[in-house]
CSV table of C-alpha atoms and ligand atoms in Angstrom, one decimal:
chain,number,residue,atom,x,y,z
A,1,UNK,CA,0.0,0.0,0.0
A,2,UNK,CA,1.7,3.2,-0.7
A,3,UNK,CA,1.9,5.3,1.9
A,4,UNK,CA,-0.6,8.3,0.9
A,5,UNK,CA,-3.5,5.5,1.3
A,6,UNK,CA,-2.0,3.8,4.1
A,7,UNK,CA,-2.1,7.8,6.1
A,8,UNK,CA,-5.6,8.4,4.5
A,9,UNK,CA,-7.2,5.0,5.8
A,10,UNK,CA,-5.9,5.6,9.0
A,11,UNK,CA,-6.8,8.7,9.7
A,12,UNK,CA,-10.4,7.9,8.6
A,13,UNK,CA,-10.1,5.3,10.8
A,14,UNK,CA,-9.5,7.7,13.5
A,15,UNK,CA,-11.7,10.2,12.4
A,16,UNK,CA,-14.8,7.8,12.0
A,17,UNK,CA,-14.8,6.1,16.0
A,18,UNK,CA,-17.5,9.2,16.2
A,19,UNK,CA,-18.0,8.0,20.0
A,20,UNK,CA,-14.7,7.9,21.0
A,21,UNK,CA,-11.7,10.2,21.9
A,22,UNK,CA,-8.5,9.4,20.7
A,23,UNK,CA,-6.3,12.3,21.6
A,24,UNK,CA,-2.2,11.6,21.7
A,25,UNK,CA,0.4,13.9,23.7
A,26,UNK,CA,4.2,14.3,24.1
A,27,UNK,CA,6.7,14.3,26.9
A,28,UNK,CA,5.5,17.8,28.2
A,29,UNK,CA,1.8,16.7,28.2
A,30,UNK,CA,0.3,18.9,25.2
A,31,UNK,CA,-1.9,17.5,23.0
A,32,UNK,CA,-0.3,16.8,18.9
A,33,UNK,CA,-3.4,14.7,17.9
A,34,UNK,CA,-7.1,14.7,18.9
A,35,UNK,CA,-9.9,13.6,16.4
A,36,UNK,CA,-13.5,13.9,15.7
A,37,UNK,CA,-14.3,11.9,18.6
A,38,UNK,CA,-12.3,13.8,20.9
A,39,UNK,CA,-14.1,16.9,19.3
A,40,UNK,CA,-17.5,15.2,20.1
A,41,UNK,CA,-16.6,14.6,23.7
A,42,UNK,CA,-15.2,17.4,24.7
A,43,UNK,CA,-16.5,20.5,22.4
A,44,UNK,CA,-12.8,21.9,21.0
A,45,UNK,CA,-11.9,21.6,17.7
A,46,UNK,CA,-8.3,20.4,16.5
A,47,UNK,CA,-7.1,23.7,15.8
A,48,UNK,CA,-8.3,25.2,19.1
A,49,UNK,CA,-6.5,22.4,21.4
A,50,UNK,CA,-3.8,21.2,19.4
A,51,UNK,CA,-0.7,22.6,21.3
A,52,UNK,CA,-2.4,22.9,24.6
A,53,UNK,CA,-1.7,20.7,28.0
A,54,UNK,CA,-4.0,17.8,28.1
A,55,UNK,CA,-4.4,19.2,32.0
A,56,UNK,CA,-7.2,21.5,30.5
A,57,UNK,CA,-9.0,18.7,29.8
A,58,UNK,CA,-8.8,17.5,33.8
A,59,UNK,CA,-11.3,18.7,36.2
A,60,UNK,CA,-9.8,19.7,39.1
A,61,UNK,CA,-10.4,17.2,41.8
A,62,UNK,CA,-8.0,15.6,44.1
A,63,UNK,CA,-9.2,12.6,43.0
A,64,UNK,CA,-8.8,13.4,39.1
A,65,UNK,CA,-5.1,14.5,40.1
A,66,UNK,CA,-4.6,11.2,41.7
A,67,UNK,CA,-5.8,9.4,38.6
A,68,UNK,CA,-3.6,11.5,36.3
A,69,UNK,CA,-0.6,11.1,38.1
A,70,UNK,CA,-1.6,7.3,38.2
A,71,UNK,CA,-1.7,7.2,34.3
A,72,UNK,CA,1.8,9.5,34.2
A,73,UNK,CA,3.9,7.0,36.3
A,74,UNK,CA,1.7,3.8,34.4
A,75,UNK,CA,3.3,5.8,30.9
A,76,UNK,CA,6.6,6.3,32.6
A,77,UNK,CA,7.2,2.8,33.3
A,78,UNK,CA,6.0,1.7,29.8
A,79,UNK,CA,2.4,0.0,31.0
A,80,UNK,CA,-1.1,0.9,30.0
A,81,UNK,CA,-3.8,1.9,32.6
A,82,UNK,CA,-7.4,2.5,31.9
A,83,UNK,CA,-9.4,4.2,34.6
A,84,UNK,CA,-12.8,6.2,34.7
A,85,UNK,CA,-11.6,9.8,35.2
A,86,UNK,CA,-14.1,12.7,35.5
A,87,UNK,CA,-12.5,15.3,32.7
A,88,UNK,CA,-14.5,18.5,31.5
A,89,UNK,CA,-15.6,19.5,28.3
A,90,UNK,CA,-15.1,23.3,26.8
A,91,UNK,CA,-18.2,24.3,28.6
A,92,UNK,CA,-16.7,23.2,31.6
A,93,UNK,CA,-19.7,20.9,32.0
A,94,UNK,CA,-18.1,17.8,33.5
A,95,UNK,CA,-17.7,14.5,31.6
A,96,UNK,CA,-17.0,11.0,32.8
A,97,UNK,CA,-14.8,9.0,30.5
A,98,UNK,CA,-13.2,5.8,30.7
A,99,UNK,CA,-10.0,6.4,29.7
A,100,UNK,CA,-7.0,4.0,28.4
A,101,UNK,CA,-3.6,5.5,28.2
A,102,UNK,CA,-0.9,4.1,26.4
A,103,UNK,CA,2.8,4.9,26.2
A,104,UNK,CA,3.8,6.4,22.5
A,105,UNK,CA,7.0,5.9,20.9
A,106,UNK,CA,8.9,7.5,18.6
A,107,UNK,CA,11.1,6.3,15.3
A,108,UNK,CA,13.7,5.8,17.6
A,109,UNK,CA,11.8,3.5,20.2
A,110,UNK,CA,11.6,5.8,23.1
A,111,UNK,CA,9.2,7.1,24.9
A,112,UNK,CA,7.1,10.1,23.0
A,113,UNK,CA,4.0,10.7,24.9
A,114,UNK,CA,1.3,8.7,25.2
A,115,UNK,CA,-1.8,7.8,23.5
A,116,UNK,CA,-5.2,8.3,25.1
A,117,UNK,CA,-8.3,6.4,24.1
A,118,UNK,CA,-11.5,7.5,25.9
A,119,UNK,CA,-15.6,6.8,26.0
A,120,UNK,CA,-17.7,8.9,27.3
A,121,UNK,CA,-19.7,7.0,30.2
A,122,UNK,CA,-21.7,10.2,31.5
A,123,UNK,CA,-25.2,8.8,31.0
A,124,UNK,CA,-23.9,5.4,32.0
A,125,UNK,CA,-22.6,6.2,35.6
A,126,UNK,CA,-25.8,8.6,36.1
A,127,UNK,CA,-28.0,5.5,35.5
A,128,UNK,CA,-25.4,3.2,37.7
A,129,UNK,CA,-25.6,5.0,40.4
A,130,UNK,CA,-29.4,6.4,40.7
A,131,UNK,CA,-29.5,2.1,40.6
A,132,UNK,CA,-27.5,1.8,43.4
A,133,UNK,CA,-28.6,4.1,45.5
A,134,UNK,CA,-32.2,2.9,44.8
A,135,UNK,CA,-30.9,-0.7,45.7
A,136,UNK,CA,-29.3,0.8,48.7
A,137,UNK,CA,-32.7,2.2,49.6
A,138,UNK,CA,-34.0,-1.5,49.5
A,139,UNK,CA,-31.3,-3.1,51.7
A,140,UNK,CA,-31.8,-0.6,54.5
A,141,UNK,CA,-35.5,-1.3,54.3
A,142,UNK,CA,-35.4,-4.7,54.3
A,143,UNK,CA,-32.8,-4.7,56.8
A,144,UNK,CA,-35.1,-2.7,59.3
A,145,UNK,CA,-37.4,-5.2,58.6
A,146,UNK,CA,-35.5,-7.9,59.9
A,147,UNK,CA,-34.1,-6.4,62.7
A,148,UNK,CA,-37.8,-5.0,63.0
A,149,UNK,CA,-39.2,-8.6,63.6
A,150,UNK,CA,-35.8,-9.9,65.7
A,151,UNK,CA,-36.3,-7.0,68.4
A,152,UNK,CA,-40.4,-8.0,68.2
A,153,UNK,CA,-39.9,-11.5,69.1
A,154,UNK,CA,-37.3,-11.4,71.2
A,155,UNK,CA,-39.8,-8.5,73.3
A,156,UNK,CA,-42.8,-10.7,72.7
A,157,UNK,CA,-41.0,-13.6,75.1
A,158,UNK,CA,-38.9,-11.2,76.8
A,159,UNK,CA,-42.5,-9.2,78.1
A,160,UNK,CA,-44.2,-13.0,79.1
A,161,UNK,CA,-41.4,-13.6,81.7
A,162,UNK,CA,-41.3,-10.2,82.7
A,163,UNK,CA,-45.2,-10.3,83.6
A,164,UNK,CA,-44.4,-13.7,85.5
A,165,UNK,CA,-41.7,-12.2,87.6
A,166,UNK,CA,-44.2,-9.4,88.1
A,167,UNK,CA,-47.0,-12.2,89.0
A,168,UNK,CA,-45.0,-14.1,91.8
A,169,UNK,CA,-43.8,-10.4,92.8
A,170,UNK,CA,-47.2,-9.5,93.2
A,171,UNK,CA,-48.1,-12.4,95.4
A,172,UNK,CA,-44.9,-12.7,97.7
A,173,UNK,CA,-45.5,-8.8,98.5
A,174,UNK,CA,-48.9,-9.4,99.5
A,175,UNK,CA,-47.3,-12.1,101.9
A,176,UNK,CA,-45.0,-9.7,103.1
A,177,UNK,CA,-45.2,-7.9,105.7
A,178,UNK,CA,-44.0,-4.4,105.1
A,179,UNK,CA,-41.5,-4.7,108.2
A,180,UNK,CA,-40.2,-7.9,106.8
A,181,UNK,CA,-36.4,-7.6,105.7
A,182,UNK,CA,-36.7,-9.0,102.3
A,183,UNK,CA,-39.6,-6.1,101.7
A,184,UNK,CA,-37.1,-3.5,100.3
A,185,UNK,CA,-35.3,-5.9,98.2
A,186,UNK,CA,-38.6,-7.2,96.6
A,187,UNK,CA,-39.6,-3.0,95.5
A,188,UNK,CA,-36.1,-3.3,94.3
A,189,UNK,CA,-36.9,-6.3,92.0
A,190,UNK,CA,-40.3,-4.8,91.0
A,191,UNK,CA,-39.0,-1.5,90.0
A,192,UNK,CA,-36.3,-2.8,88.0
A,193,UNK,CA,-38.9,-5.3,86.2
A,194,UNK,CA,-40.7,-2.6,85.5
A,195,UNK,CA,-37.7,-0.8,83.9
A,196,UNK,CA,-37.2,-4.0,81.6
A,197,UNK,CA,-41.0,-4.2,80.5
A,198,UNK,CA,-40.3,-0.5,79.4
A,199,UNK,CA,-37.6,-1.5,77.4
A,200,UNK,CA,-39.4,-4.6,75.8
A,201,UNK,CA,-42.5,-1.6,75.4
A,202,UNK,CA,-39.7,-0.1,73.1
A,203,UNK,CA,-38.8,-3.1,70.9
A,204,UNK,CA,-42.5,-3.4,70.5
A,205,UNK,CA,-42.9,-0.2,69.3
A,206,UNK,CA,-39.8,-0.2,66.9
A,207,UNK,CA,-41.4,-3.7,65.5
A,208,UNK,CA,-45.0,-2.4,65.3
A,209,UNK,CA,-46.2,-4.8,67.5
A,210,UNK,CA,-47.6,-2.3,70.2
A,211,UNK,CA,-51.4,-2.0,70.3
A,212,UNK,CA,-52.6,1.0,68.8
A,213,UNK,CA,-55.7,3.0,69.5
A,214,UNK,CA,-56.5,4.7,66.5
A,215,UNK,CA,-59.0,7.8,66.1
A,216,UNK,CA,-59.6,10.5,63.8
A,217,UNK,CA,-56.6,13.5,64.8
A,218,UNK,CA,-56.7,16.8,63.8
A,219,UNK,CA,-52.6,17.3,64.3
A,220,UNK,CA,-52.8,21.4,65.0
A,221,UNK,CA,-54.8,20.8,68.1
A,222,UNK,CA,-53.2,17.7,69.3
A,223,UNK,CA,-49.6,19.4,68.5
A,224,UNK,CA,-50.7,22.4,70.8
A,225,UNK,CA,-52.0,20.3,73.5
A,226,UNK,CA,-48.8,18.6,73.7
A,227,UNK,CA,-46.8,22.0,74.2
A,228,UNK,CA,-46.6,22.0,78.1
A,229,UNK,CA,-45.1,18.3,77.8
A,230,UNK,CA,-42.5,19.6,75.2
A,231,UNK,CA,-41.4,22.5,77.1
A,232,UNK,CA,-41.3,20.4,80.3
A,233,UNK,CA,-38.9,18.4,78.2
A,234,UNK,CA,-37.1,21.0,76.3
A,235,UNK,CA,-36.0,22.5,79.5
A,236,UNK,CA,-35.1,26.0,79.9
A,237,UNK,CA,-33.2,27.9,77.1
A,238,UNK,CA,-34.7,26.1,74.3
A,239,UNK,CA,-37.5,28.1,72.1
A,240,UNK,CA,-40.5,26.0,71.0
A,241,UNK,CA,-41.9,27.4,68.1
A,242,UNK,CA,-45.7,26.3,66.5
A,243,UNK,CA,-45.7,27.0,62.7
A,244,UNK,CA,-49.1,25.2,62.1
A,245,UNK,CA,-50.8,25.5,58.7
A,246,UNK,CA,-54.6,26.1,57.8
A,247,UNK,CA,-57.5,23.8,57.1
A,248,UNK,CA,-55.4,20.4,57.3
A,249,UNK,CA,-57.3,16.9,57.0
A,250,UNK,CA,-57.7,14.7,59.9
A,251,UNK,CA,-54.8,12.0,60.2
A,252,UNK,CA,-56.2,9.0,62.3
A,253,UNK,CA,-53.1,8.1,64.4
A,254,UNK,CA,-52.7,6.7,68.0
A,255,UNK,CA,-52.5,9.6,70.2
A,256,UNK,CA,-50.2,8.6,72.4
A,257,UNK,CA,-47.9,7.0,70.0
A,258,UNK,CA,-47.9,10.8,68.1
A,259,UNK,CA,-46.7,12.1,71.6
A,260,UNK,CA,-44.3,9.6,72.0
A,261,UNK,CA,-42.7,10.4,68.5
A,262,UNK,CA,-43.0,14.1,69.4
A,263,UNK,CA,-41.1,13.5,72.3
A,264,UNK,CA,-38.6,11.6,71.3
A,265,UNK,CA,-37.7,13.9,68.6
A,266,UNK,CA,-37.5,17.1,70.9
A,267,UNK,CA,-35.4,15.2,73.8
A,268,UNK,CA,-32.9,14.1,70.7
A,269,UNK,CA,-32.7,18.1,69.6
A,270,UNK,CA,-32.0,18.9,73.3
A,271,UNK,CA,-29.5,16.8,73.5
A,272,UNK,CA,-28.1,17.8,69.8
A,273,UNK,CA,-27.8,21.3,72.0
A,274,UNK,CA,-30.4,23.2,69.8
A,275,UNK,CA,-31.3,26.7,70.8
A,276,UNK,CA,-34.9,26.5,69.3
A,277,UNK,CA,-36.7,23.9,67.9
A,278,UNK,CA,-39.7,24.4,65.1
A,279,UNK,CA,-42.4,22.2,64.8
A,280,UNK,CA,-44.7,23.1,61.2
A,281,UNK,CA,-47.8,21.1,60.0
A,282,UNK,CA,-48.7,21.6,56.3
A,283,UNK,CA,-50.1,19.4,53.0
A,284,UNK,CA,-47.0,17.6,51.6
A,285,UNK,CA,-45.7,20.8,48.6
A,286,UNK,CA,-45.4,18.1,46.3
A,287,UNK,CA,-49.2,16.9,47.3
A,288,UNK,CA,-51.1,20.0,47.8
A,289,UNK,CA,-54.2,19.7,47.8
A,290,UNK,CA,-55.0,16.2,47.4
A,291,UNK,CA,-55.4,15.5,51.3
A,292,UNK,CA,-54.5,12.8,51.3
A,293,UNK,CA,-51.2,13.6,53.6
A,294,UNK,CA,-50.0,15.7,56.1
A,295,UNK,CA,-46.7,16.6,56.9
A,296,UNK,CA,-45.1,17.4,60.5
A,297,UNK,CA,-41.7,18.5,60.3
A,298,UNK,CA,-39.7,19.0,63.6
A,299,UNK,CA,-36.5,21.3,62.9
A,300,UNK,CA,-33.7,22.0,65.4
A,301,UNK,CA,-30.8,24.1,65.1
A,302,UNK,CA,-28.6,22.2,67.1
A,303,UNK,CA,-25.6,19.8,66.4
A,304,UNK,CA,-26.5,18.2,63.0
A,305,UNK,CA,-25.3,14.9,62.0
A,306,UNK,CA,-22.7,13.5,59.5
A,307,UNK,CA,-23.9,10.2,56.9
A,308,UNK,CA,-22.0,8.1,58.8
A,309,UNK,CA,-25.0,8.3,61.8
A,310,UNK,CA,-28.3,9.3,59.4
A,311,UNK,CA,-27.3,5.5,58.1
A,312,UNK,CA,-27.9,4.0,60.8
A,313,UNK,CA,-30.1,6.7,62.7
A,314,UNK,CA,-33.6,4.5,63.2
A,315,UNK,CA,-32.1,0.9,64.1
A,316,UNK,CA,-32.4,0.1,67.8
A,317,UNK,CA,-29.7,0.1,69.8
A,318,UNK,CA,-27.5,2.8,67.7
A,319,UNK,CA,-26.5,5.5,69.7
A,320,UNK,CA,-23.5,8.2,69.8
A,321,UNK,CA,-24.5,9.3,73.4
A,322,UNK,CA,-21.9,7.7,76.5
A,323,UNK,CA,-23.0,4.8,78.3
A,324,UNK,CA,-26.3,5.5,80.4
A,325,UNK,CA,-27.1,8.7,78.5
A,326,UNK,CA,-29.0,7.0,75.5
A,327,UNK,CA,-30.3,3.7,74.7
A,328,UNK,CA,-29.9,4.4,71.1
A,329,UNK,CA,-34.3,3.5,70.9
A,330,UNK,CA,-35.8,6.9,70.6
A,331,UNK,CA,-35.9,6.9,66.9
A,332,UNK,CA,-36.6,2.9,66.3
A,333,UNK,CA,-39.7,3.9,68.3
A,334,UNK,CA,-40.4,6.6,66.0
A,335,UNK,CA,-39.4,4.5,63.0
A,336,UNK,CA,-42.2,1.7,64.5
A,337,UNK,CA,-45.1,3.9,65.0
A,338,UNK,CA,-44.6,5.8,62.0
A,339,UNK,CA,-44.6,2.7,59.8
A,340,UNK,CA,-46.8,1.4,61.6
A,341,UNK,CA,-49.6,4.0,60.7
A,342,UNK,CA,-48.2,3.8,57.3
A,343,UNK,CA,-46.4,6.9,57.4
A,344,UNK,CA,-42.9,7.5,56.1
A,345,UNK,CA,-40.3,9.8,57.5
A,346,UNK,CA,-36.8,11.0,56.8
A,347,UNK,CA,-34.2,13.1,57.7
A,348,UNK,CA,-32.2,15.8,56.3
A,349,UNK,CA,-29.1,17.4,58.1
A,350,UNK,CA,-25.6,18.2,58.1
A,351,UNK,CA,-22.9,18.8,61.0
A,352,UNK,CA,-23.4,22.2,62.2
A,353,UNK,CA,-26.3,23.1,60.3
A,354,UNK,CA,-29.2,21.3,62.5
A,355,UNK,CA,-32.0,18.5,61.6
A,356,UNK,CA,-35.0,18.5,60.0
A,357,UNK,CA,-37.2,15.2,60.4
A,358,UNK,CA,-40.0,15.2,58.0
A,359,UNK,CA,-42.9,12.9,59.0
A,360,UNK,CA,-45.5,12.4,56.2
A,361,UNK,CA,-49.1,10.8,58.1
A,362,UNK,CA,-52.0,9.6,55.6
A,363,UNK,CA,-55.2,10.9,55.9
A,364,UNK,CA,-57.2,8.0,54.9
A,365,UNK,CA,-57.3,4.9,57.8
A,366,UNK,CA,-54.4,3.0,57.9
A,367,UNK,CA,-54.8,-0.5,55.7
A,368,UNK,CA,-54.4,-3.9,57.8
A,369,UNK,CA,-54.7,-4.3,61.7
A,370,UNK,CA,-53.1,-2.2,64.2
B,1,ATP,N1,-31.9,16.0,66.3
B,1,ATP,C1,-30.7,15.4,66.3
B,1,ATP,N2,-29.6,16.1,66.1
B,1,ATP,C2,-28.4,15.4,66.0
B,1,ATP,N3,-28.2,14.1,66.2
B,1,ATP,C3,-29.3,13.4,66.4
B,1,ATP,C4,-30.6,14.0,66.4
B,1,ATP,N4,-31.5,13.0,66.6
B,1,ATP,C5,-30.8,11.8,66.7
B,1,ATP,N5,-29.5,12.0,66.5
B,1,ATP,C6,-28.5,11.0,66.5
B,1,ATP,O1,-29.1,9.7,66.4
B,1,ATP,C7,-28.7,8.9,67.4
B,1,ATP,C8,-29.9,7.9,67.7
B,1,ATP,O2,-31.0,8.6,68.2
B,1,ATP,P1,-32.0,7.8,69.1
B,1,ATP,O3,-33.1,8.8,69.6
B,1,ATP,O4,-32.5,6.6,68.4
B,1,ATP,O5,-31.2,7.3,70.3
B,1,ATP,P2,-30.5,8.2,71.5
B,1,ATP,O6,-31.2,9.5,71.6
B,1,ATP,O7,-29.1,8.1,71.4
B,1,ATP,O8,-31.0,7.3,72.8
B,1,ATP,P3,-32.5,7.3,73.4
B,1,ATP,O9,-33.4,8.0,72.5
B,1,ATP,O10,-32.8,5.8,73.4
B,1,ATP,O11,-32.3,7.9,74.7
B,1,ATP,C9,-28.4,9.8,68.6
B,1,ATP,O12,-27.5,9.2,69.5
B,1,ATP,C10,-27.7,11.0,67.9
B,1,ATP,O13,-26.4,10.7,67.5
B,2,MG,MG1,-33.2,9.7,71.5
């Protein structure tokens, strides 16, 4: 083949990989070849780039410098590396590419650059990892589950002995009389029974197993009748504030059960060392008018929390309070009766910029047996 053709088909080749980027650089790093591809990928044309340090093409991340001085040293030792490398187009719209990097060489044999060869995997990655996270979503549910229906049997049994240790209590005490030596060790074994039958009264609410007496709420007037109770708990220094919107549907929720999320919430804010905490009721932005929902939010400026704890923020037993401070149960409780009624909350909060805990309730009754 004479040469002429040979140079012609292989530029075409080159030029007709419309998808991908094939750009080749020299010792110093600036780009001598880049082709239609590379044009398609990143928005310069040859005769804007050609010249240039491929570093333009980097977005600048630590972890992009990492990868290019990873692909560098791979060149330098004569090896070829392919990563996926976030790089940014002339925009300066980023772009994810999977990237293979060859060393070049000259007539002579030695080193001359190298040769890149990239696809763009944008779309690709986008769709990877709204999957993951949506499979993430599934694992943490179905692990709450689980641990859901552990904690409930283990309380179910745990709650029958309990009552039979406070059976036999009962009876020996009546026995007893009150002078008798073994009366104050027998309170002592009643109160601490009682304790435990508390804690099983948790698990049960974290596995929905706790009996609930349903009736139609209206949320405003139930929220403002539990405001002594919350400032009783907030203790002094701590601003309540109502933000309570107009003409909300009735939720039909276990009274009790909605104080008990209440106060669980606002005993966590104290202790996250807010300064004022906001409780709102309103229809669900993204459902107005439907009333079908309602929405409580409960907002505290305090602490905040990294990803590291809103992972595991509802399972029972997780707690970053010292020994005897917390049980780590507050907000398994409030997971339990929240599913329970069908309800869904979440959480939204960074360190030092507080927490919001949004609690959607449906307005329609609850579907199976409470
Ligand atoms: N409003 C908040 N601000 C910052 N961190 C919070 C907040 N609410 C909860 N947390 C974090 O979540 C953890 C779990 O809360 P949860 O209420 O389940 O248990 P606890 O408060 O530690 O113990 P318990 O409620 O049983 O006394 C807390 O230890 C804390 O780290
Ligand atoms: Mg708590």
């Amino acid at each position: 083949m004479k040469k002429q053709t040979a140079d012609n088909l292989l530029e075409n080749i080159l030029n007709s990989s419309l998808g991908v980027s094939i750009i080749a650089t020299d010792l110093r790093h600036r780009i001598t070849f880049w082709n239609r591809g590379a044009e398609n990928i990143f928005g310069f044309t040859p005769s804007e780039i050609i010249g240039s340090k491929v570093d333009a093409l980097y977005s600048d991340t630590p972890e992009t410098r990492e990868k290019v001085l990873l692909l560098r040293n791979s060149v330098a030792a004569g090896k070829t590396l392919t990563v996926e490398i976030q790089q940014k187009r002339r925009n300066g719209s980023p772009v994810w590419v999977s990237l293979t990097v060859a060393p070049r060489t000259g007539r002579n044999g030695k080193l001359a650059g190298a040769l890149g060869i990239g696809e763009d995997i944008t779309e690709k990655r986008a769709a990877q990892e709204k999957y993951s996270a949506l499979e993430q979503q599934l694992m943490q549910s179905q692990k709450m589950d689980v641990l859901g229906r552990l904690a409930g049997s283990i309380a179910h049994d745990f709650n029958n002995y309990l009552a039979a240790i406070m059976g036999y209590s009962g009876i020996i005490r009546k026995n007893l009389s009150p002078s008798d030596m073994n009366s104050r060790d027998l309170e002592e074994i009643i109160s601490v029974t009682k304790s435990a039958a508390c804690l099983a009264g948790q698990l049960l609410a974290f596995s929905r197993k706790q009996p609930a007496v349903l009736q139609p709420l209206n949320v405003n007037e139930i929220l403002a009748a539990f405001e002594k109770i919350l400032i009783n708990v907030l203790g002094t220094g701590i601003e309540l504030v109502f933000d309570l919107g107009k003409n909300l549907p009735e939720v039909n929720f276990d009274k009790n059960q909605l104080l008990q999320v209440i106060v669980n919430l606002a005993m966590n804010a104290r202790d996250a060392g807010a300064g004022r905490l906001t409780i709102k009721t309103s229809l669900p932005a993204d459902k107005q008018g439907n009333n079908e929902f309602v929405e409580i939010t409960v907002a505290d400026n305090g602490e905040g929390m990294g990803d590291e704890v809103k992972k595991h923020l509802f399972e029972p037993f997780f707690t970053t309070k010292e020994p005897g401070k917390g049980t780590g149960l507050g907000l398994s409780v409030v997971y339990g009766i929240i599913k329970q009624h069908n309800g869904f909350i979440t959480v939204d909060s960074r360190p030092g910029a507080g927490t919001i805990f949004k609690i959607t309730l449906p307005c329609g009754r609850p579907q199976g047996a409470l």
